[in-house]
Amino acid sequence: MRLEPIDKPSLARSLLPPVTALGATVAIASFLAMLAGANPFSVFGLILNGAFGSKFAILETLNRATPLIFTGLAVAVAFRAKFWNIGAEAQLYAGALLTVLLGTGLLPWPSIAILPTLALFSILAGAILLLVPALLKTRFGVDEVVTTLLFNFIFLLFVSMLLEGPLKDPMGMGWPKSARLLPEARLPRLVDGLRLHWGFGLAILSAISVWVVQSRMTLGYEMRAVGLNRQAAAFAGIPVNLVLVKTALLSGGLAALAGFSEVAGLKGSLTLDLSPGFGYTGIIVAMLALLHPLGVIFAALFVAGIFVGADSMSRAADVPTYLADIMLATALLLMVLAIMLTRFRIVRN
Amino acid sequence: MEVLEIFFTASFWAAVIRISTPLIFATLGELICERAGVLNLGIEGIMVAGAFAGWMAVYSGTGLWVGVCVAMFVGMLFGFLHSLLTVPFGLSQHVVGLGVTLLATSSTYYAYRLALPEVTSPPKIDAFQPYDIPILSEIPFIGPALFSQTPFTYLAFGLVLVTSVVLYRTPLGLAVRAAGENPAAVAAQGLSVTKIRMGAVIIGSGFMAMGGAFLTMSAFDSFFFEMVNGRGWICIALVVFGSWRPGKALLGAVLFAAFDALQIRVQQTSFGSQMPYQVFLMMPYLLSILALIVMSRRAEVPAALMVPFNKGER
């Protein structure tokens, strides 16, 4: 068999594969829920209800989506230029680390001054952390997939070292936990009385900014060109390595904002379980969004909804929460396949 | 001085060989995939799945070698999924690989929770025991270091030999290497690039799963979450370090294991106990990156690595 590009895909061609992929994901998850002895209909009802069924549930989903929008954007920006940043997890912690380093008493400033400073330094930390793999790639030809992946392990150990050493909160009852942020360094609530912070607003703003960069600015054009064909881009006079480095800085900075927003908006201090793999989930978010920055917002809401919904489903129906991870991994694989099938037809030979 | 003395104990070298075994399996598996032109980032998840499958099989009453086969089979299933998506469908090997890792890891954890809902600490199994090879194991120093390992370890070293013979001395090996260098030439010979690449990924994934199974069936005798802990990613670095050759990859895995065994022992010396333990745990990952930096320039990467082949396309 081989694949043949379709010039003008029909409406059915564009819709059928993604819809089938979604249906197959649900079918597989239903089967697995039945293995756990649960009724699949009630499982999906519980997931939906747990994610969007009440005001509390919706706010929880929005809160969970916030870091995923940042990491999803980080991955989308990088993957667009075919720069494989799998290290959003480490960059997230870099942002979180800078937030607690500067926000727990070092800068006794009012909110209006300290919050932008913290955000800026977080961005810088994430950008610099990803700059290393980017330079290793452009200077020495070292594959960035492995270096960014390994950086996740190295940086988490580094954070663990600091949390058990110099950053350890003396009031923390012996837990490896940083001191709490100053009240001025906390992101305010988006709406008074609702448990949703300005990190969400910042995430939406970031998505729009990335979209503007990608669709309206030269850098966005260059990033796309480098992603499509590196040789052709170089031939057209685009400084490929410089574009890759800029992409890395942008991507690392975006991922770091996830750490800033989680610490300053939600947790108030840094612990080693700040992120349950937001960096890795960002890859799923970005792919489901087809790497489109505005699509990332919706994909993040979808993914966050599944996680939040699965948490409450698991408590009610006694099905392991890992069902959510399986669903997302399946959706990721089937969706990439489906998107390809909207543009190619399979020919037997 | 304490540190130097470590090198002169047979138990240190025995540990080196033991630590290197899972890396040898998985590096060999990744090497086979990449030699055929497919980067397999499913490695980390496939190792997790293999670790669980082999252990679970033995826990439910099968023999140890049956457990190894079960692990290998599960690995091959994920390898089939990976190769189906990346080879005939030509999807991004990065995305599919990461997707397979996520799928294999999460379905393993799901299966673990279903199989053992009540336990707080995972049960142990009667794992592989060291087997003293007659005569050889009686050689002073070398014997206890190399020839008193479990049969699972001997299998790893045997597979390296078999793999290099097959890769370099048989028509099949030539076809696999050619599929990773110049797939069009393979197709011109009337061979199917698709079949060769899929076969290589499936076999390679089986090896990766055996590497995972070693952890539960010969090293820790039990299954823990996070037990693979980045070993798969390290193996990808080891393939580059070994410049895609089985022998060199074996050497890389042993060197790496020596370093790992050393850091564990240095931690326990008076010098090591003054340092945060995280510094030592970081070392294997830092070392992998260092190895990549040193080797990447002169590495002879398979020319068609990560290039999908679509017959009839020009």
Coordinates of N, CA and C in Angstrom, one line a residue, chain A residues 133-329:
Chain A
P133 N 19.9 23.0 25.5 CA 19.7 22.0 24.4 C 19.7 22.6 23.0
A134 N 19.1 23.8 22.9 CA 19.1 24.4 21.6 C 20.5 24.7 21.0
L135 N 21.4 25.2 21.9 CA 22.7 25.5 21.5 C 23.5 24.2 21.2
L136 N 23.2 23.2 22.1 CA 23.9 21.9 21.8 C 23.5 21.3 20.5
K137 N 22.2 21.6 20.1 CA 21.8 21.1 18.8 C 22.4 21.9 17.6
T138 N 22.4 23.2 17.7 CA 22.9 24.0 16.6 C 24.4 24.0 16.5
R139 N 25.1 23.9 17.7 CA 26.6 23.9 17.7 C 27.2 22.5 17.5
F140 N 26.6 21.5 18.2 CA 27.2 20.2 18.2 C 26.4 19.1 17.5
G141 N 25.2 19.5 17.0 CA 24.4 18.5 16.4 C 23.8 17.5 17.3
V142 N 23.7 17.8 18.6 CA 23.2 16.9 19.6 C 21.6 16.9 19.5
D143 N 21.0 15.7 19.4 CA 19.6 15.6 19.3 C 18.9 16.2 20.5
E144 N 17.9 17.1 20.2 CA 17.3 17.8 21.4 C 16.3 17.0 22.1
V145 N 15.8 15.9 21.4 CA 14.8 15.1 22.1 C 15.4 14.5 23.4
V146 N 16.6 13.9 23.2 CA 17.2 13.2 24.4 C 17.6 14.2 25.4
T147 N 18.2 15.3 25.0 CA 18.7 16.3 26.0 C 17.6 16.9 26.8
T148 N 16.5 17.3 26.1 CA 15.4 17.9 26.8 C 14.7 16.9 27.7
L149 N 14.6 15.7 27.3 CA 14.0 14.6 28.2 C 14.9 14.4 29.4
L150 N 16.2 14.3 29.2 CA 17.1 14.1 30.4 C 17.1 15.3 31.3
F151 N 17.0 16.5 30.7 CA 16.9 17.7 31.6 C 15.8 17.6 32.5
N152 N 14.7 17.0 32.1 CA 13.5 16.9 33.1 C 14.0 16.2 34.4
F153 N 14.7 15.1 34.2 CA 15.2 14.3 35.4 C 16.2 15.2 36.2
I154 N 17.1 15.8 35.5 CA 18.2 16.5 36.1 C 17.6 17.7 36.9
F155 N 16.7 18.4 36.2 CA 16.2 19.6 36.9 C 15.3 19.3 38.1
L156 N 14.5 18.2 38.0 CA 13.7 17.8 39.1 C 14.5 17.5 40.3
L157 N 15.7 16.8 40.0 CA 16.6 16.4 41.1 C 17.2 17.7 41.7
F158 N 17.5 18.6 40.9 CA 18.0 19.9 41.3 C 17.1 20.6 42.2
V159 N 15.8 20.7 41.8 CA 14.8 21.3 42.6 C 14.6 20.6 44.0
S160 N 14.6 19.2 43.9 CA 14.5 18.4 45.1 C 15.7 18.8 46.1
M161 N 16.9 18.9 45.5 CA 18.0 19.3 46.3 C 17.8 20.6 47.0
L162 N 17.3 21.6 46.3 CA 17.1 22.9 46.9 C 16.0 22.9 47.9
L163 N 15.0 22.1 47.7 CA 13.9 22.0 48.6 C 14.2 21.3 49.9
E164 N 15.2 20.4 49.8 CA 15.7 19.8 51.0 C 16.9 20.5 51.7
G165 N 17.4 21.5 50.9 CA 18.5 22.3 51.4 C 18.1 23.8 51.7
P166 N 18.7 24.6 50.9 CA 18.6 26.1 51.1 C 17.2 26.6 51.1
L167 N 16.3 26.0 50.2 CA 15.0 26.6 50.1 C 14.0 26.0 51.0
K168 N 14.4 25.0 51.8 CA 13.4 24.3 52.7 C 12.8 25.3 53.7
D169 N 11.5 25.2 53.8 CA 10.7 26.1 54.7 C 11.0 25.7 56.1
P170 N 11.6 26.5 57.0 CA 11.8 26.1 58.4 C 10.5 25.8 59.1
M171 N 9.4 26.4 58.6 CA 8.1 26.2 59.3 C 7.4 25.0 58.6
G172 N 8.0 24.3 57.7 CA 7.3 23.3 56.9 C 7.2 21.9 57.6
M173 N 7.4 21.8 58.9 CA 7.3 20.5 59.6 C 8.2 19.4 58.9
G174 N 9.3 19.8 58.4 CA 10.2 18.8 57.8 C 9.9 18.4 56.4
W175 N 8.8 18.9 55.8 CA 8.5 18.5 54.4 C 9.4 19.2 53.5
P176 N 9.8 18.6 52.4 CA 10.6 19.4 51.4 C 9.7 20.3 50.6
K177 N 9.6 21.5 51.1 CA 8.6 22.5 50.7 C 9.2 23.9 50.9
S178 N 9.0 24.8 49.9 CA 9.5 26.1 50.0 C 8.7 27.0 51.0
A179 N 9.2 28.1 51.4 CA 8.4 29.1 52.1 C 7.3 29.6 51.3
R180 N 6.3 30.1 51.9 CA 5.1 30.6 51.1 C 5.4 32.0 50.5
L181 N 4.8 32.3 49.4 CA 5.0 33.6 48.7 C 4.4 34.7 49.6
L182 N 5.0 35.9 49.4 CA 4.4 37.1 50.0 C 3.0 37.2 49.5
P183 N 2.0 37.8 50.3 CA 0.7 38.0 49.8 C 0.7 38.9 48.5
E184 N 1.6 39.8 48.4 CA 1.7 40.7 47.2 C 2.1 39.9 46.0
A185 N 2.8 38.8 46.2 CA 3.3 38.0 45.0 C 2.3 37.0 44.6
R186 N 1.1 37.0 45.2 CA 0.1 36.0 44.7 C -0.8 36.6 43.6
L187 N -1.1 35.8 42.6 CA -1.9 36.3 41.5 C -3.4 36.4 42.1
P188 N -4.0 37.6 41.8 CA -5.4 37.7 42.4 C -6.4 36.9 41.7
R189 N -7.5 36.7 42.3 CA -8.6 35.9 41.7 C -9.1 36.7 40.4
L190 N -9.6 36.0 39.5 CA -10.1 36.6 38.2 C -11.4 37.3 38.5
V191 N -12.3 36.6 39.3 CA -13.6 37.1 39.7 C -13.6 36.9 41.2
D192 N -14.0 37.9 42.0 CA -14.0 37.8 43.4 C -14.9 36.7 43.9
G193 N -14.4 35.9 44.8 CA -15.2 34.8 45.4 C -15.1 33.5 44.6
L194 N -14.6 33.5 43.4 CA -14.5 32.3 42.6 C -13.0 31.8 42.6
R195 N -12.9 30.5 42.7 CA -11.5 30.0 42.8 C -10.9 29.8 41.4
L196 N -10.7 31.0 40.8 CA -10.0 31.0 39.5 C -9.1 32.2 39.5
H197 N -7.8 32.0 39.2 CA -6.9 33.1 39.3 C -6.5 33.7 38.0
W198 N -5.7 34.8 38.0 CA -5.4 35.5 36.8 C -4.4 34.7 35.9
G199 N -3.9 33.6 36.4 CA -3.1 32.8 35.6 C -3.8 32.4 34.3
F200 N -5.1 32.1 34.5 CA -6.0 31.7 33.4 C -6.0 32.8 32.3
G201 N -6.2 34.1 32.8 CA -6.2 35.2 31.9 C -4.9 35.4 31.2
L202 N -3.8 35.2 32.0 CA -2.5 35.3 31.4 C -2.3 34.2 30.3
A203 N -2.9 33.0 30.5 CA -2.7 31.9 29.6 C -3.4 32.3 28.3
I204 N -4.7 32.8 28.4 CA -5.4 33.2 27.2 C -4.7 34.3 26.4
L205 N -4.2 35.2 27.2 CA -3.4 36.3 26.6 C -2.2 35.8 25.9
S206 N -1.5 34.8 26.5 CA -0.3 34.3 25.8 C -0.7 33.6 24.5
A207 N -1.8 32.8 24.6 CA -2.2 32.1 23.4 C -2.5 33.1 22.2
I208 N -3.1 34.2 22.6 CA -3.4 35.2 21.5 C -2.1 35.8 21.0
S209 N -1.2 36.1 21.9 CA 0.1 36.7 21.5 C 0.9 35.7 20.6
V210 N 0.9 34.5 21.0 CA 1.6 33.5 20.2 C 1.0 33.4 18.8
W211 N -0.4 33.5 18.8 CA -1.1 33.4 17.5 C -0.7 34.6 16.6
V212 N -0.6 35.8 17.2 CA -0.2 37.0 16.5 C 1.2 36.9 16.0
V213 N 2.1 36.4 16.8 CA 3.5 36.2 16.4 C 3.5 35.2 15.2
Q214 N 2.8 34.1 15.3 CA 2.8 33.1 14.3 C 2.2 33.5 12.9
S215 N 1.1 34.3 13.0 CA 0.4 34.6 11.8 C 0.7 36.0 11.2
R216 N 1.3 36.9 12.1 CA 1.5 38.3 11.6 C 2.9 38.7 11.6
M217 N 3.8 38.0 12.1 CA 5.2 38.5 12.2 C 6.2 37.6 11.5
T218 N 7.3 38.2 11.1 CA 8.3 37.6 10.3 C 8.8 36.3 11.0
L219 N 9.0 36.4 12.3 CA 9.5 35.3 13.1 C 8.6 34.1 12.9
G220 N 7.3 34.3 12.9 CA 6.3 33.2 12.8 C 6.5 32.5 11.4
Y221 N 6.6 33.4 10.4 CA 6.8 32.8 9.1 C 8.1 32.0 9.0
E222 N 9.2 32.6 9.6 CA 10.4 31.9 9.5 C 10.4 30.5 10.3
M223 N 9.6 30.5 11.4 CA 9.5 29.3 12.2 C 8.8 28.2 11.4
R224 N 7.7 28.6 10.7 CA 7.0 27.7 9.9 C 7.9 27.2 8.7
A225 N 8.6 28.1 8.1 CA 9.5 27.7 7.0 C 10.5 26.7 7.5
V226 N 11.1 26.9 8.6 CA 12.2 26.0 9.2 C 11.5 24.7 9.5
G227 N 10.3 24.7 10.0 CA 9.6 23.4 10.3 C 9.3 22.6 9.1
L228 N 8.9 23.3 8.0 CA 8.5 22.6 6.8 C 9.6 22.0 6.1
N229 N 10.7 22.7 5.9 CA 11.9 22.2 5.2 C 13.1 23.0 5.5
R230 N 14.0 22.4 6.3 CA 15.1 23.2 6.9 C 16.1 23.6 5.7
Q231 N 16.3 22.7 4.8 CA 17.2 23.0 3.7 C 16.7 24.2 2.8
A232 N 15.4 24.0 2.5 CA 14.8 25.1 1.7 C 14.8 26.4 2.4
A233 N 14.5 26.4 3.7 CA 14.5 27.6 4.4 C 15.9 28.2 4.4
A234 N 16.9 27.4 4.6 CA 18.3 27.9 4.6 C 18.6 28.5 3.2
F235 N 18.1 27.8 2.2 CA 18.4 28.3 0.8 C 17.7 29.6 0.5
A236 N 16.6 29.8 1.2 CA 15.8 31.1 1.0 C 16.4 32.2 1.8
G237 N 17.5 31.9 2.5 CA 18.2 32.9 3.3 C 17.7 33.1 4.7
I238 N 16.9 32.1 5.2 CA 16.5 32.2 6.6 C 17.6 31.7 7.5
P239 N 18.0 32.4 8.5 CA 19.1 31.9 9.4 C 18.5 30.8 10.3
V240 N 18.6 29.6 9.8 CA 17.9 28.5 10.4 C 18.2 28.3 11.9
N241 N 19.6 28.3 12.2 CA 20.0 28.1 13.6 C 19.4 29.2 14.5
L242 N 19.5 30.5 14.0 CA 19.0 31.6 14.8 C 17.5 31.4 15.1
V243 N 16.8 31.0 14.1 CA 15.3 30.8 14.2 C 15.1 29.7 15.3
L244 N 15.9 28.6 15.2 CA 15.7 27.6 16.2 C 15.9 28.0 17.6
V245 N 17.0 28.9 17.8 CA 17.3 29.4 19.1 C 16.2 30.3 19.6
K246 N 15.7 31.1 18.7 CA 14.5 32.0 19.1 C 13.3 31.2 19.5
T247 N 13.1 30.2 18.7 CA 11.9 29.3 19.0 C 12.1 28.7 20.3
A248 N 13.3 28.2 20.6 CA 13.6 27.6 21.9 C 13.3 28.6 23.1
L249 N 13.8 29.8 22.9 CA 13.6 30.8 23.9 C 12.1 31.1 24.2
L250 N 11.4 31.2 23.1 CA 9.9 31.4 23.2 C 9.2 30.2 23.9
S251 N 9.6 29.0 23.4 CA 9.0 27.8 24.0 C 9.3 27.6 25.5
G252 N 10.6 27.8 25.8 CA 10.9 27.6 27.2 C 10.3 28.6 28.1
G253 N 10.2 29.9 27.6 CA 9.5 30.9 28.4 C 8.1 30.6 28.7
L254 N 7.4 30.1 27.6 CA 6.0 29.8 27.8 C 5.8 28.7 28.8
A255 N 6.6 27.7 28.7 CA 6.4 26.6 29.7 C 6.7 27.0 31.1
A256 N 7.7 28.0 31.2 CA 8.0 28.4 32.6 C 6.8 29.2 33.2
L257 N 6.1 29.9 32.3 CA 4.9 30.6 32.8 C 3.9 29.7 33.5
A258 N 3.9 28.5 33.1 CA 3.0 27.5 33.7 C 3.4 27.3 35.2
G259 N 4.7 27.3 35.4 CA 5.2 27.1 36.8 C 4.9 28.4 37.6
F260 N 5.1 29.6 37.0 CA 4.8 30.8 37.7 C 3.4 30.9 38.1
S261 N 2.5 30.5 37.1 CA 1.1 30.7 37.4 C 0.6 29.6 38.4
E262 N 1.1 28.4 38.4 CA 0.7 27.4 39.4 C 1.1 27.9 40.8
V263 N 2.4 28.4 40.9 CA 2.8 28.8 42.3 C 2.1 30.1 42.7
A264 N 2.2 31.1 41.9 CA 1.6 32.4 42.3 C 0.1 32.4 42.3
G265 N -0.5 31.6 41.5 CA -2.0 31.6 41.4 C -2.7 30.6 42.3
L266 N -2.1 29.4 42.4 CA -2.8 28.3 43.0 C -2.2 27.8 44.3
K267 N -0.9 27.4 44.2 CA -0.3 26.7 45.4 C 0.3 27.6 46.4
G268 N 0.9 28.7 46.0 CA 1.5 29.6 47.0 C 2.9 29.2 47.4
S269 N 3.3 28.0 47.2 CA 4.7 27.6 47.5 C 5.1 26.5 46.5
L270 N 6.4 26.1 46.6 CA 6.9 25.1 45.6 C 7.1 23.8 46.4
T271 N 6.5 22.7 45.8 CA 6.8 21.3 46.3 C 7.1 20.5 45.1
L272 N 7.6 19.3 45.3 CA 8.0 18.5 44.2 C 6.9 17.9 43.4
D273 N 5.7 18.0 43.9 CA 4.5 17.5 43.2 C 3.7 18.6 42.6
L274 N 4.4 19.7 42.4 CA 3.7 20.9 41.7 C 3.0 20.5 40.4
S275 N 3.7 19.7 39.6 CA 3.2 19.3 38.3 C 3.0 17.8 38.2
P276 N 1.8 17.3 38.0 CA 1.7 15.9 37.7 C 1.9 15.6 36.3
G277 N 3.0 16.1 35.7 CA 3.3 15.8 34.3 C 2.7 16.8 33.3
F278 N 2.4 18.0 33.8 CA 1.9 19.0 32.8 C 2.7 19.2 31.6
G279 N 4.0 19.1 31.8 CA 4.9 19.3 30.6 C 4.7 18.2 29.6
Y280 N 4.5 17.0 30.0 CA 4.3 15.9 29.0 C 2.9 16.0 28.4
T281 N 1.9 16.3 29.3 CA 0.5 16.4 28.8 C 0.4 17.5 27.8
G282 N 1.3 18.6 27.9 CA 1.3 19.6 26.9 C 1.5 19.1 25.5
I283 N 2.2 18.0 25.4 CA 2.5 17.5 24.0 C 1.1 17.0 23.5
I284 N 0.3 16.3 24.3 CA -1.0 15.9 23.8 C -1.9 17.1 23.5
V285 N -1.9 18.1 24.4 CA -2.7 19.3 24.1 C -2.3 19.9 22.8
A286 N -1.0 20.1 22.5 CA -0.5 20.7 21.3 C -0.9 19.9 20.1
M287 N -0.8 18.6 20.2 CA -1.1 17.8 19.0 C -2.6 17.8 18.7
L288 N -3.4 17.7 19.8 CA -4.9 17.7 19.6 C -5.3 19.1 19.0
A289 N -4.5 20.1 19.3 CA -4.8 21.5 18.8 C -4.2 21.6 17.4
L290 N -3.7 20.6 16.8 CA -3.0 20.7 15.5 C -2.0 21.8 15.5
L291 N -1.3 22.0 16.7 CA -0.3 23.0 16.8 C -0.8 24.5 16.6
H292 N -2.1 24.7 16.6 CA -2.6 26.0 16.5 C -2.7 26.7 17.9
P293 N -2.1 27.9 18.1 CA -2.1 28.5 19.4 C -3.5 28.7 20.0
L294 N -4.5 29.1 19.2 CA -5.8 29.3 19.7 C -6.5 27.9 20.0
G295 N -6.2 27.0 19.1 CA -6.7 25.6 19.4 C -6.2 25.0 20.7
V296 N -5.0 25.5 21.1 CA -4.4 25.0 22.3 C -5.4 25.2 23.5
I297 N -6.1 26.4 23.5 CA -7.0 26.7 24.6 C -8.1 25.7 24.7
F298 N -8.7 25.3 23.6 CA -9.8 24.4 23.6 C -9.3 23.0 23.9
A299 N -8.1 22.6 23.3 CA -7.6 21.3 23.6 C -7.2 21.2 25.1
A300 N -6.7 22.2 25.7 CA -6.3 22.2 27.1 C -7.6 22.0 28.0
L301 N -8.7 22.7 27.6 CA -9.9 22.6 28.3 C -10.4 21.1 28.2
F302 N -10.3 20.5 27.0 CA -10.8 19.2 26.8 C -10.0 18.2 27.7
V303 N -8.6 18.4 27.6 CA -7.8 17.5 28.3 C -8.0 17.6 29.8
A304 N -8.0 18.9 30.3 CA -8.2 19.2 31.7 C -9.6 18.6 32.1
G305 N -10.6 18.7 31.3 CA -11.9 18.2 31.6 C -11.8 16.7 31.8
I306 N -11.1 16.0 31.0 CA -11.0 14.5 31.1 C -10.3 14.2 32.4
F307 N -9.2 14.9 32.8 CA -8.5 14.6 34.0 C -9.4 14.9 35.2
V308 N -10.0 16.1 35.3 CA -10.8 16.4 36.4 C -12.0 15.5 36.5
G309 N -12.6 15.2 35.4 CA -13.7 14.3 35.4 C -13.4 12.9 35.8
A310 N -12.2 12.4 35.4 CA -11.8 11.1 35.7 C -11.5 11.0 37.2
D311 N -11.0 12.1 37.8 CA -10.7 12.1 39.2 C -12.0 11.8 40.0
S312 N -13.1 12.5 39.6 CA -14.3 12.3 40.4 C -15.0 11.0 40.0
M313 N -14.8 10.6 38.7 CA -15.4 9.3 38.3 C -14.7 8.2 39.1
S314 N -13.4 8.3 39.2 CA -12.7 7.2 39.9 C -13.1 7.0 41.3
R315 N -13.5 8.1 42.0 CA -13.9 8.0 43.4 C -15.3 7.4 43.4
A316 N -16.1 7.7 42.4 CA -17.5 7.2 42.5 C -17.7 5.8 41.9
A317 N -16.9 5.5 40.8 CA -17.2 4.2 40.2 C -16.0 3.2 40.4
D318 N -15.0 3.6 41.2 CA -13.9 2.6 41.5 C -13.2 2.1 40.2
V319 N -13.0 3.0 39.2 CA -12.2 2.7 38.1 C -10.9 3.5 38.2
P320 N -9.8 2.9 38.0 CA -8.5 3.7 38.2 C -8.5 4.9 37.4
T321 N -7.9 6.0 37.9 CA -7.9 7.3 37.2 C -7.0 7.2 35.9
Y322 N -6.1 6.2 35.9 CA -5.3 6.1 34.7 C -6.1 5.9 33.4
L323 N -7.4 5.6 33.6 CA -8.2 5.5 32.4 C -8.1 6.9 31.6
A324 N -8.0 8.0 32.3 CA -7.9 9.3 31.6 C -6.6 9.3 30.8
D325 N -5.5 8.9 31.4 CA -4.3 8.9 30.6 C -4.3 8.0 29.4
I326 N -5.0 6.8 29.5 CA -5.1 5.9 28.4 C -5.9 6.6 27.3
M327 N -7.0 7.2 27.7 CA -7.9 7.9 26.7 C -7.1 8.9 26.0
L328 N -6.3 9.7 26.7 CA -5.6 10.8 26.0 C -4.5 10.3 25.1
A329 N -3.8 9.2 25.6 CA -2.8 8.7 24.7 C -3.4 8.1 23.4

